[in-house]
XYZ file of C-alpha atoms in Angstrom:
586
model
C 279.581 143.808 70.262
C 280.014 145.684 73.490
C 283.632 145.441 74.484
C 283.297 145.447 78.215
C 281.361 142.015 77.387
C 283.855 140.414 75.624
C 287.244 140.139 78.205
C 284.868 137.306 80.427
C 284.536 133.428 80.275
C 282.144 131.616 81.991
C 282.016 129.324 84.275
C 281.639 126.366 81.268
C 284.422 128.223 79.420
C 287.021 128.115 81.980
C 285.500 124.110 83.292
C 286.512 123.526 79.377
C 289.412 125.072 79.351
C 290.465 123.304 82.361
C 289.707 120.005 81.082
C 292.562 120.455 78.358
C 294.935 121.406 80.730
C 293.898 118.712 82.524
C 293.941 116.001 80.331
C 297.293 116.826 78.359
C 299.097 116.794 82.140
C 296.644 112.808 83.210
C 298.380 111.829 79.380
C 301.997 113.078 80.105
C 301.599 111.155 84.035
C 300.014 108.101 82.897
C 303.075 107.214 80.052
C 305.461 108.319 83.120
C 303.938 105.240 85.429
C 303.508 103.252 82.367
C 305.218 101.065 80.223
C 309.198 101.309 80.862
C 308.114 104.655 83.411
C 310.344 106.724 80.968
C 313.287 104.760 82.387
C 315.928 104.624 79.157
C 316.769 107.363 76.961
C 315.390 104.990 73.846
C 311.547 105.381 75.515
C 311.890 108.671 76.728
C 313.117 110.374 73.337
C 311.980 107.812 71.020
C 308.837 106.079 72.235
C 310.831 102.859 72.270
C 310.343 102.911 67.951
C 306.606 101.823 68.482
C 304.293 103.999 67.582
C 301.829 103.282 64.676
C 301.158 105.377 61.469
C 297.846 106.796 62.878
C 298.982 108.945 65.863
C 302.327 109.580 64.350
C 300.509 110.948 61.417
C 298.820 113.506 63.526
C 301.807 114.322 65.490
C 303.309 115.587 62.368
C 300.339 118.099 61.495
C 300.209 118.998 65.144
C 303.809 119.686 65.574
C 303.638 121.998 62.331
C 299.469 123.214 62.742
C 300.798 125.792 65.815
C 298.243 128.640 67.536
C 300.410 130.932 64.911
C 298.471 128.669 61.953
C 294.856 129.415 62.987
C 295.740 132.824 64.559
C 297.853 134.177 61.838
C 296.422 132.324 58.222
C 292.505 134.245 59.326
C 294.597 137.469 59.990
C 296.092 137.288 56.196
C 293.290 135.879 54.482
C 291.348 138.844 55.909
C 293.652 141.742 55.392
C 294.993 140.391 51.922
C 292.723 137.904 50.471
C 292.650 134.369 49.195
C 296.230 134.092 47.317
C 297.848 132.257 50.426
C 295.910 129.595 50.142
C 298.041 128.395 47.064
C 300.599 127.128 49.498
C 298.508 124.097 49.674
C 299.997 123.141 46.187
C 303.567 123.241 47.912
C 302.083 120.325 49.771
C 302.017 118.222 47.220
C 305.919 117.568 46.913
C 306.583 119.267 50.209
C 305.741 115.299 51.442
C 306.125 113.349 48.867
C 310.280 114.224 48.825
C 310.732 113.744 52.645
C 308.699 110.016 52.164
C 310.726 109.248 49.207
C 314.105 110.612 49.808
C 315.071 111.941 53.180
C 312.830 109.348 55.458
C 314.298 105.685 53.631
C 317.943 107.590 54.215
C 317.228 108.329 57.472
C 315.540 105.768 58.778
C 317.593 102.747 57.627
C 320.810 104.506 59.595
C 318.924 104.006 62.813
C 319.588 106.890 64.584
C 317.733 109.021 67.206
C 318.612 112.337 65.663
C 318.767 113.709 62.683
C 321.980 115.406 63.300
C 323.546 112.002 63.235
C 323.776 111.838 60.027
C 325.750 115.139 59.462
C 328.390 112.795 61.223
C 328.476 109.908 59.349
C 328.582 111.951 56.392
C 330.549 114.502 57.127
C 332.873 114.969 60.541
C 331.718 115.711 64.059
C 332.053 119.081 63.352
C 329.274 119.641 61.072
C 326.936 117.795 63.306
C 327.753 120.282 66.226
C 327.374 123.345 63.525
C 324.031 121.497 62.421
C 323.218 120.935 66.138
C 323.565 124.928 67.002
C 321.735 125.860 64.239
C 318.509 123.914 64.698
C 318.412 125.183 68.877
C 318.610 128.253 67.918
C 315.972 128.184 65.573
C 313.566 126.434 67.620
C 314.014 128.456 70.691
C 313.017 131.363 68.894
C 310.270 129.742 66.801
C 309.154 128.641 70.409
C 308.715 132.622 71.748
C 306.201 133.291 68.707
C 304.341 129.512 69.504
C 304.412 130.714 73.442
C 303.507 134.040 72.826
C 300.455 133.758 70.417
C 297.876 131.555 72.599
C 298.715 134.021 75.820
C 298.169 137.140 74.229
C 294.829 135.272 73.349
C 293.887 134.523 76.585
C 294.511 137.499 77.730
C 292.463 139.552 75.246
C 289.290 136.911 75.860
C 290.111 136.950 79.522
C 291.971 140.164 80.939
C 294.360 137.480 82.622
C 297.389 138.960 82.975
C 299.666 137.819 79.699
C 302.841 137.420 81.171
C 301.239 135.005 83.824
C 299.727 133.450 80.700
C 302.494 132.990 79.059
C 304.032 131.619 82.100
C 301.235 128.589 82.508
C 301.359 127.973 78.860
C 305.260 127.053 79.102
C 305.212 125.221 82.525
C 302.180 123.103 81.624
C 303.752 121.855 78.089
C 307.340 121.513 80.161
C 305.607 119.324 82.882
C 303.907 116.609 80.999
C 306.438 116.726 78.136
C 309.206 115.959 80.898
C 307.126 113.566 82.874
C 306.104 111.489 80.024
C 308.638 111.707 77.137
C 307.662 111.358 73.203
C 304.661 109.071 73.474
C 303.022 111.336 76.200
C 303.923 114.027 73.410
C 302.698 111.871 70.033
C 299.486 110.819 72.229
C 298.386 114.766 73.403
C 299.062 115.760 70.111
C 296.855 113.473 68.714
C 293.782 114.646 71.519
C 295.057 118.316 70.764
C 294.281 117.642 67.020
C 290.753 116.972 67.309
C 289.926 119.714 70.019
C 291.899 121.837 67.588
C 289.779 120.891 64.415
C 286.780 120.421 66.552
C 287.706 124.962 67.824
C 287.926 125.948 64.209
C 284.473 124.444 62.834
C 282.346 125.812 65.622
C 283.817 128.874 64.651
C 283.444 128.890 61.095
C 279.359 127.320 61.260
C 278.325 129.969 64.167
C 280.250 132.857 61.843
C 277.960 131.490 58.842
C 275.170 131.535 60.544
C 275.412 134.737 61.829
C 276.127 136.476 58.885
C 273.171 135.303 56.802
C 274.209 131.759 55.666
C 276.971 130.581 52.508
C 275.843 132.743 49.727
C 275.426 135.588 51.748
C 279.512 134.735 52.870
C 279.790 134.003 49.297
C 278.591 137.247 47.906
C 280.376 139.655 49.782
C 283.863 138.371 49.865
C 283.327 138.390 45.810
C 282.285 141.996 45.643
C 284.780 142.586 48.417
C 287.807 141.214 46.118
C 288.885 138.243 48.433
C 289.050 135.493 46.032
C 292.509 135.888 44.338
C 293.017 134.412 41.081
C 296.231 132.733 40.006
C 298.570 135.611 40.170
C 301.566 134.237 37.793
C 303.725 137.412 38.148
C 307.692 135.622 38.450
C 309.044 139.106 40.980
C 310.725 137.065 44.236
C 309.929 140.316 45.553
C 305.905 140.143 45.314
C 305.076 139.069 48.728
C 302.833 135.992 47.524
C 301.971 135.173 44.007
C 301.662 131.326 42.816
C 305.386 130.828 42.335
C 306.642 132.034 45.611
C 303.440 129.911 47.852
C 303.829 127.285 45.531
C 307.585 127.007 44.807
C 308.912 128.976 47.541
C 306.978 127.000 49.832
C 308.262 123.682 49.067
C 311.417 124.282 50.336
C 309.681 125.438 53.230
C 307.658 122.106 53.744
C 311.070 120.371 52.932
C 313.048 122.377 56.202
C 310.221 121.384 57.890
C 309.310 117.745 57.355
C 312.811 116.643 55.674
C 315.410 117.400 57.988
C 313.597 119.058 61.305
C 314.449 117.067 64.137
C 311.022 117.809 65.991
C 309.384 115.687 62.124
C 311.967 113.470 62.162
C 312.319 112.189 65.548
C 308.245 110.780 64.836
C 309.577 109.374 61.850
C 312.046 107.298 63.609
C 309.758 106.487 66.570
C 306.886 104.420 64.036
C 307.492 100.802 63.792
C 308.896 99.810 60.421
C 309.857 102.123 57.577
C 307.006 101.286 55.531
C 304.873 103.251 58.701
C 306.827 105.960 58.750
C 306.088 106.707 54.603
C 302.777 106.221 55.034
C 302.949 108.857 58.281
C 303.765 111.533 55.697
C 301.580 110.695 53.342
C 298.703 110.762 55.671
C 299.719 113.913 56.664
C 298.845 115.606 53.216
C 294.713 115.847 53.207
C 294.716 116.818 57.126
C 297.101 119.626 56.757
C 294.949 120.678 53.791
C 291.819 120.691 55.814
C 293.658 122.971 58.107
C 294.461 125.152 55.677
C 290.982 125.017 54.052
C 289.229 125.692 57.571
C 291.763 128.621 58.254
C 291.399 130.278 55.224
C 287.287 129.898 55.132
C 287.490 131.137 58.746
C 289.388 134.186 56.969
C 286.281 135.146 55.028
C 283.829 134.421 56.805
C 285.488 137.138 59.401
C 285.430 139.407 56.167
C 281.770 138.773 55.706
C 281.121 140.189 59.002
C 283.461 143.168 59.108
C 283.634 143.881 55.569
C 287.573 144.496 56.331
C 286.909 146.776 59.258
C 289.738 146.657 61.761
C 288.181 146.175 65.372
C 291.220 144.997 66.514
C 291.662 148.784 69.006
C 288.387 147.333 71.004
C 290.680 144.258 72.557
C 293.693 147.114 73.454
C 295.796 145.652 70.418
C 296.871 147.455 67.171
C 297.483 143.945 66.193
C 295.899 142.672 63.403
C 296.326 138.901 64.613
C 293.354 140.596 67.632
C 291.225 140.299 64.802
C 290.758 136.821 65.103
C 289.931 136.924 68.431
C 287.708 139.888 68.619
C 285.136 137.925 65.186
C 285.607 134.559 67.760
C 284.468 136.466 71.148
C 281.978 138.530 68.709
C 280.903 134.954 67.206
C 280.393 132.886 69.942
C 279.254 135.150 72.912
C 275.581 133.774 74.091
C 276.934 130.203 73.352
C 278.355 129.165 76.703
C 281.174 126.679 76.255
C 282.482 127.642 72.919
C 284.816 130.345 73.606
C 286.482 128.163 76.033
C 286.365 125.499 73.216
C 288.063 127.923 70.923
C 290.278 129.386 73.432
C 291.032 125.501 74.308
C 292.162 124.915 70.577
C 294.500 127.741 70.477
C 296.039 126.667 73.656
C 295.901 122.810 72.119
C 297.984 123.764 68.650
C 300.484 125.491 70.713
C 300.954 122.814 73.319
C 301.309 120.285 70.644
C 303.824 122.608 68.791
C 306.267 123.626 71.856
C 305.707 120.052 73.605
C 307.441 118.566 70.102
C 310.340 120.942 70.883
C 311.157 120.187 74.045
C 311.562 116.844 73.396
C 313.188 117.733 69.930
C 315.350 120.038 71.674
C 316.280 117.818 74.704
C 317.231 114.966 72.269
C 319.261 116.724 69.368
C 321.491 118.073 73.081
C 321.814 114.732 74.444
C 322.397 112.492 71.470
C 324.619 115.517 69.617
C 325.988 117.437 72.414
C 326.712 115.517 75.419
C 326.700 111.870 74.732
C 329.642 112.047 72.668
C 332.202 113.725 74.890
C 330.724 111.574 78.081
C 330.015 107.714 76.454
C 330.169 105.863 79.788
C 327.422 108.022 81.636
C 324.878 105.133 82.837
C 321.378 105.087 81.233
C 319.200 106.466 84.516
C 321.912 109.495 84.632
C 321.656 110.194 80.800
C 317.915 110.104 81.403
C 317.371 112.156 84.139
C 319.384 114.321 82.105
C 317.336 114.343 79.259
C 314.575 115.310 81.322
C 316.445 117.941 82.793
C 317.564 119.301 79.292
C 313.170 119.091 78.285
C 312.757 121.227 81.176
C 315.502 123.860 81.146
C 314.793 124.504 77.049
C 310.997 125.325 78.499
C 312.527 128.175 80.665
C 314.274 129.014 78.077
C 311.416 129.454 75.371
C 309.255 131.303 77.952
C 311.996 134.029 77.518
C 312.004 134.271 73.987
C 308.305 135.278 74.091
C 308.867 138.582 75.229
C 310.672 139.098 72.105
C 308.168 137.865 70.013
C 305.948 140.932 71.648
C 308.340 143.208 70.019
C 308.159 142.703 66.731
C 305.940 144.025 64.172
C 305.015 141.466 62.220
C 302.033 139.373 62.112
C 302.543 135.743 63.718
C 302.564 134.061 60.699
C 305.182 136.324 58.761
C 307.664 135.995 61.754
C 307.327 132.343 62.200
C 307.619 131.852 58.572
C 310.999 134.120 58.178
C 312.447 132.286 60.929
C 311.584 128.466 59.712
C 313.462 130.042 55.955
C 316.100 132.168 57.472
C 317.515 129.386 59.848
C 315.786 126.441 58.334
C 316.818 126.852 54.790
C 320.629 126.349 55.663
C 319.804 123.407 57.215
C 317.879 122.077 54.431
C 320.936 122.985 52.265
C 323.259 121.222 54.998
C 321.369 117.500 54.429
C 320.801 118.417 50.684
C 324.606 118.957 50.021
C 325.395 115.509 51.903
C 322.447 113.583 50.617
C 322.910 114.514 46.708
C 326.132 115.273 45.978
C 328.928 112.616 47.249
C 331.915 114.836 46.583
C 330.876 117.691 49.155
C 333.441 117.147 52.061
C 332.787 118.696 55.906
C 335.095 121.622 54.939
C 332.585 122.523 52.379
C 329.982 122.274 54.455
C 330.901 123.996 57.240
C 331.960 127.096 54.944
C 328.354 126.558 52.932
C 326.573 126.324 56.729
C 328.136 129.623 57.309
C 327.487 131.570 53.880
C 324.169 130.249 54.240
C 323.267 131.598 57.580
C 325.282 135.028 56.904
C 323.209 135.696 53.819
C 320.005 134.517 55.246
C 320.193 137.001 58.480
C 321.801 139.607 56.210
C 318.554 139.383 53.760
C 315.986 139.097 57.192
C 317.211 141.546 58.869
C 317.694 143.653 55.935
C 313.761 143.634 55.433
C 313.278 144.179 59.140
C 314.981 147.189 59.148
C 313.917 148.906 55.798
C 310.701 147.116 56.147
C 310.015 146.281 52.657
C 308.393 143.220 53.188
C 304.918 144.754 54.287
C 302.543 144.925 51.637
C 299.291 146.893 52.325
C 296.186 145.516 52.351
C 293.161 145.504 49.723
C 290.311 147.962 50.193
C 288.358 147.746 53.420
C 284.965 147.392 51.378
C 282.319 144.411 50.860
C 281.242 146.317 47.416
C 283.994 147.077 45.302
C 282.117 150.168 43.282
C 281.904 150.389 39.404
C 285.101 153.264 38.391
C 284.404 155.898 35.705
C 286.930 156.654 32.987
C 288.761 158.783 35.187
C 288.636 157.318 38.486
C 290.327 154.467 36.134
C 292.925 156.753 34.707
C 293.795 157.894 38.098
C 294.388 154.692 39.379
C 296.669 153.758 36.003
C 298.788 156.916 36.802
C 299.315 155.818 40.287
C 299.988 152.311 39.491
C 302.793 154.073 37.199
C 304.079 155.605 40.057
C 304.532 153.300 42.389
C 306.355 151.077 39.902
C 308.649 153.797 39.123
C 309.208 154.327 43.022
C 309.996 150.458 43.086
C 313.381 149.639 45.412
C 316.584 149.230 43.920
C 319.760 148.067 44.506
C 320.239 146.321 47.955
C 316.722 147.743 49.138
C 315.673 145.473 46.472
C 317.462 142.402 47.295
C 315.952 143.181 50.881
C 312.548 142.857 49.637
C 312.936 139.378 48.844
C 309.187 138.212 49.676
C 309.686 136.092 52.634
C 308.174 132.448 51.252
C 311.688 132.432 49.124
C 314.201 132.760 51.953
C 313.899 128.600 52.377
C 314.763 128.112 48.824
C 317.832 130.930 48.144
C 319.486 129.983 51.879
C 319.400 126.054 50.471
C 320.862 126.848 47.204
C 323.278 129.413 48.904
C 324.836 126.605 51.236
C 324.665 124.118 48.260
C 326.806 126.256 45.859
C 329.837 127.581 48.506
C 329.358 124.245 49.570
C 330.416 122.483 46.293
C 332.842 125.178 45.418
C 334.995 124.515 48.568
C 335.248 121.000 48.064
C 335.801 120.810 44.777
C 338.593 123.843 45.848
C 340.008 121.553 49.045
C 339.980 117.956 47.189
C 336.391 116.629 46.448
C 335.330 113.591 48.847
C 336.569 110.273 46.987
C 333.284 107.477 46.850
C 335.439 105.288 48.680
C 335.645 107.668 51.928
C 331.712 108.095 51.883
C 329.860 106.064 54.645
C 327.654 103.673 52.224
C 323.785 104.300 52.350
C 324.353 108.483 53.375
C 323.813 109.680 49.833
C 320.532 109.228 47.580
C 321.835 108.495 44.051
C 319.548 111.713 43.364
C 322.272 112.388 39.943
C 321.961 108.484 39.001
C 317.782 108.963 39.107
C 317.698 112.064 36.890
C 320.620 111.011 34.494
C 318.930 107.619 34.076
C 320.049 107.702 30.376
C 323.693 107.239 30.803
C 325.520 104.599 30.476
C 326.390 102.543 33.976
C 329.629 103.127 34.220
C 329.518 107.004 33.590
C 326.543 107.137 36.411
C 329.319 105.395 38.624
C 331.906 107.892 37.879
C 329.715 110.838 38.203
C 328.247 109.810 41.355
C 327.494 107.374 44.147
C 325.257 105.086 42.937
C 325.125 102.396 46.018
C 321.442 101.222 46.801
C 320.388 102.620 49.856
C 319.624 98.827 51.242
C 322.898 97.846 50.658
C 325.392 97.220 53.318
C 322.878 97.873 56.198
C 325.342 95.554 58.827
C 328.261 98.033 58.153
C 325.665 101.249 58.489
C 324.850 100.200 61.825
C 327.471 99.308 63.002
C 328.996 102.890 62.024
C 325.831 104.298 63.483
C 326.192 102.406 67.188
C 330.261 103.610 66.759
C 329.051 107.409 66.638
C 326.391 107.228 69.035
């Protein structure tokens, strides 16, 4: 591919492109001259609780499916092989908790953010602390979601990034503000397809091109790309099946349990019954992402038999990859870069447009409402608007950091959803399951959580022992003699013998388990302190805030020790008082 070819769209790529843009702002105006015209904070930040399964479903995998997904999962299939694509067991109960557990909880309080619930559980405190927490993580999960679809157009295009990055963020603030959460459910179901529809033209050109399936099939086999089950139990191996498959549960649980940006869909559907079956219809589309990622992965290896090419777009990056096999790919075929481009630009929209509006809401209904309850509905509106729009500005800034770090995409945005996610996870987890934690616990448990968390990430930042180097650049992986074998025996020796210890071990933590030790973190202090400051009495907990998770699994006791053990009220019972408590707080 001749590089001074590649930096130019055509005139179909950029009419294409255009479109898009053009379509997610006509969505975003139309639900702001629609309808209720965005008028109430209920239809602004909650659709007005109407939305149906179907586009709420999609939502969800758009919200989660960012640019840094089908950027960053290629990348690591094609520098490491197949073993990530074992997350997609994690999946499995990654779902099925939030639709069993955290969304009937939820959703019977009738609330508009999740943060809510920290309050009628705990104290106002702890729904500030919870507040704080989730802004900062999503402002800085929005730099890497900002940054990754500008630094693509800008390889494809020579446009200049920063003035990339700057159209990304003011396009996604504009319609998200205009048109609230159903302008935001409704382009995130159009950025879905276009998304899906980028991917495949990919993957079928890149087959093509390299000499059809078998020939695919064939050399990512002799080039060692399909991983087996690697059952190794280290936390410190970077992926194996335990740490994609375990690890990553509490991953998918930060992210569709308790994350305001999932939730706030799940509280816009109709009934309850919608909602579940939201999440459930989540599962097979976010596996066909993952499938079509991963396969895109390969097929890239097929072609460059691990070569890095990545220097020819001006980018040491290994994320450039991607773009250079999708320029290389579909140059000749007028229409499809611009497609693929398009898709890029579509995930991320989708992903940063669910922030905003996550953002704005989590401010108003947490941060603001409370101290000022007789500010009028257009005011608090207009406000929430504002709040949309200033959180944009805000994320556009963040991007430059993401250009400083090292990592790929996919590792940053992953250590930041289990470094600042994981706490949170613990937060709901300690109030949902266990009925004696009081807000003095977890406050202290919020804290250890997020101390140990940063003091693990930034840890493996700075002795950078989470990098793990990549397998042989080679389609044929050659027959060793007896002593090329020895050899490699006697340096396999020697690296385990030069293995970290101490706290450079504890640093290098693989990142997929930083969801699951910041939970249990927050859980433990978070138990200890009440139990030290005088455990919460069942009588002082707000009925239908804790899941009788201890009465499910000790199912073979007898009733009255489940009672004394722990609170055991049906989550449909007293639903007059809950809302009434509910309406009080908000």
């Amino acid at each position: 591919m001749d590089p001074s070819d590649q930096k130019h769209f055509t005139v179909v790529d950029y009419v294409i492109f255009a479109v898009l843009l053009a379509a997610s702002m006509a969505i975003g105006l139309y639900y702001a001259l629609s309808g209720g015209r965005q008028r109430t904070t209920q239809e602004f930040l909650m659709a007005d609780r109407s939305m149906g399964c179907l586009p709420v479903s999609l939502s969800l995998i758009a919200s989660f499916q960012s640019a840094v997904a089908i950027i960053g999962v290629p990348a690591e299939i094609y520098t490491h092989g197949t073993q990530y694509w074992f997350i997609g067991c994690a999946y499995i109960l990654g779902l099925f908790i939030p639709a069993h557990v955290f969304i009937p909880v939820l959703y019977r309080l009738r609330i508009s953010s999740a943060y809510q619930y920290l309050e009628l559980r705990f104290s106002k405190t702890v729904r500030i602390c919870g507040t704080l927490t989730f802004i900062f993580q999503m402002v800085i999960y929005m730099g890497v979601c900002v940054y990754t679809p500008a630094f693509a157009l800008n390889t494809v295009t020579g446009f200049e990034l920063w003035g990339t990055v700057l159209a990304t963020g003011l396009v996604c603030t504009l319609y998200t503000t205009l048109g609230g959460l159903k302008a935001v459910i409704w382009t995130d179901v159009f950025q879905t397809v276009v998304m899906f529809a980028g991917q495949l033209a990919v993957i079928v050109v890149g087959v093509l091109r390299t000499g059809g399936v078998s020939e695919v099939w064939r050399k990512v086999w002799e080039g060692n790309r399909i991983a087996g089950l690697d059952l190794n139990p280290d936390p410190t191996e970077r992926h194996t099946f335990w740490t994609l498959g375990v690890g990553g549960i509490f991953l998918m649980l930060s992210l569709y349990g308790v994350n305001q940006a999932q939730v706030q869909r799940y509280l816009s559907s109709r009934t309850e019954k919608e909602a579940v079956r939201s999440c459930y219809m989540v599962f097979p589309s976010l596996q066909l992402a993952l499938a079509l990622s991963c396969v895109m992965g390969l097929v890239m290896f097929a072609r460059y038999c691990g070569e890095d090419h990545s220097d020819k777009l001006g980018s040491s990056s290994r994320d450039a990859m991607v773009i250079y096999f999708v320029m290389d790919m579909l140059q000749g075929l007028p229409g499809l870069p611009g497609l693929f481009v398009a898709c890029l630009f579509s995930a991320a929209l989708s992903t940063i447009s669910s922030a905003f509006n996550s953002l704005a809401t989590v401010t108003m209904e947490d941060l603001i409402k409370p101290h000022f309850p007789a500010m009028t509905e257009a005011r608090a509106t207009l406000l929430s608007k504002a709040l949309a729009m200033s959180y944009g500005l805000l994320c556009l800034a963040m991007a430059y950091l993401t250009h400083l770090m090292g990592d790929s995409v996919l590792q940053v945005a992953l250590k930041i959803f289990g470094m600042v996610g994981g706490p949170i996870l613990g937060l709901f987890c300690l109030g949902m399951f266990f009925p004696w934690a009081n807000s003095i616990g977890a406050v202290a448990g919020l804290g250890a959580g997020l101390t140990v968390s940063f003091w693990i990430g930034v840890g493996s930042i700075v002795t950078r022992t989470s990098g793990v180097k990549p397998l042989p650049p080679d389609c044929r992986v050659a027959l060793l003699s007896n002593d090329t074998t020895a050899a490699i025996q006697t340096a396999l020796s020697d690296v385990a013998l030069s293995r970290p210890s101490g706290l450079k071990r504890f640093y290098s933590l693989s990142y997929m388990w930083y969801s699951g030790f910041n939970c249990f973190t927050v859980i433990l202090v978070g138990l200890i302190i009440s139990f030290m400051t005088g455990p919460m009495k069942e009588e002082d907990v707000t009925p239908g805030t804790v899941y009788p998770l201890l009465g499910k699994l000790l199912c073979f006791l007898p009733e009255h020790l489940k009672k004394k053990l722990c609170c055991v009220t049906p989550l449909g019972q007293t639903l007059k008082q809950l809302h009434k408590c509910a309406a009080d707080i908000s």
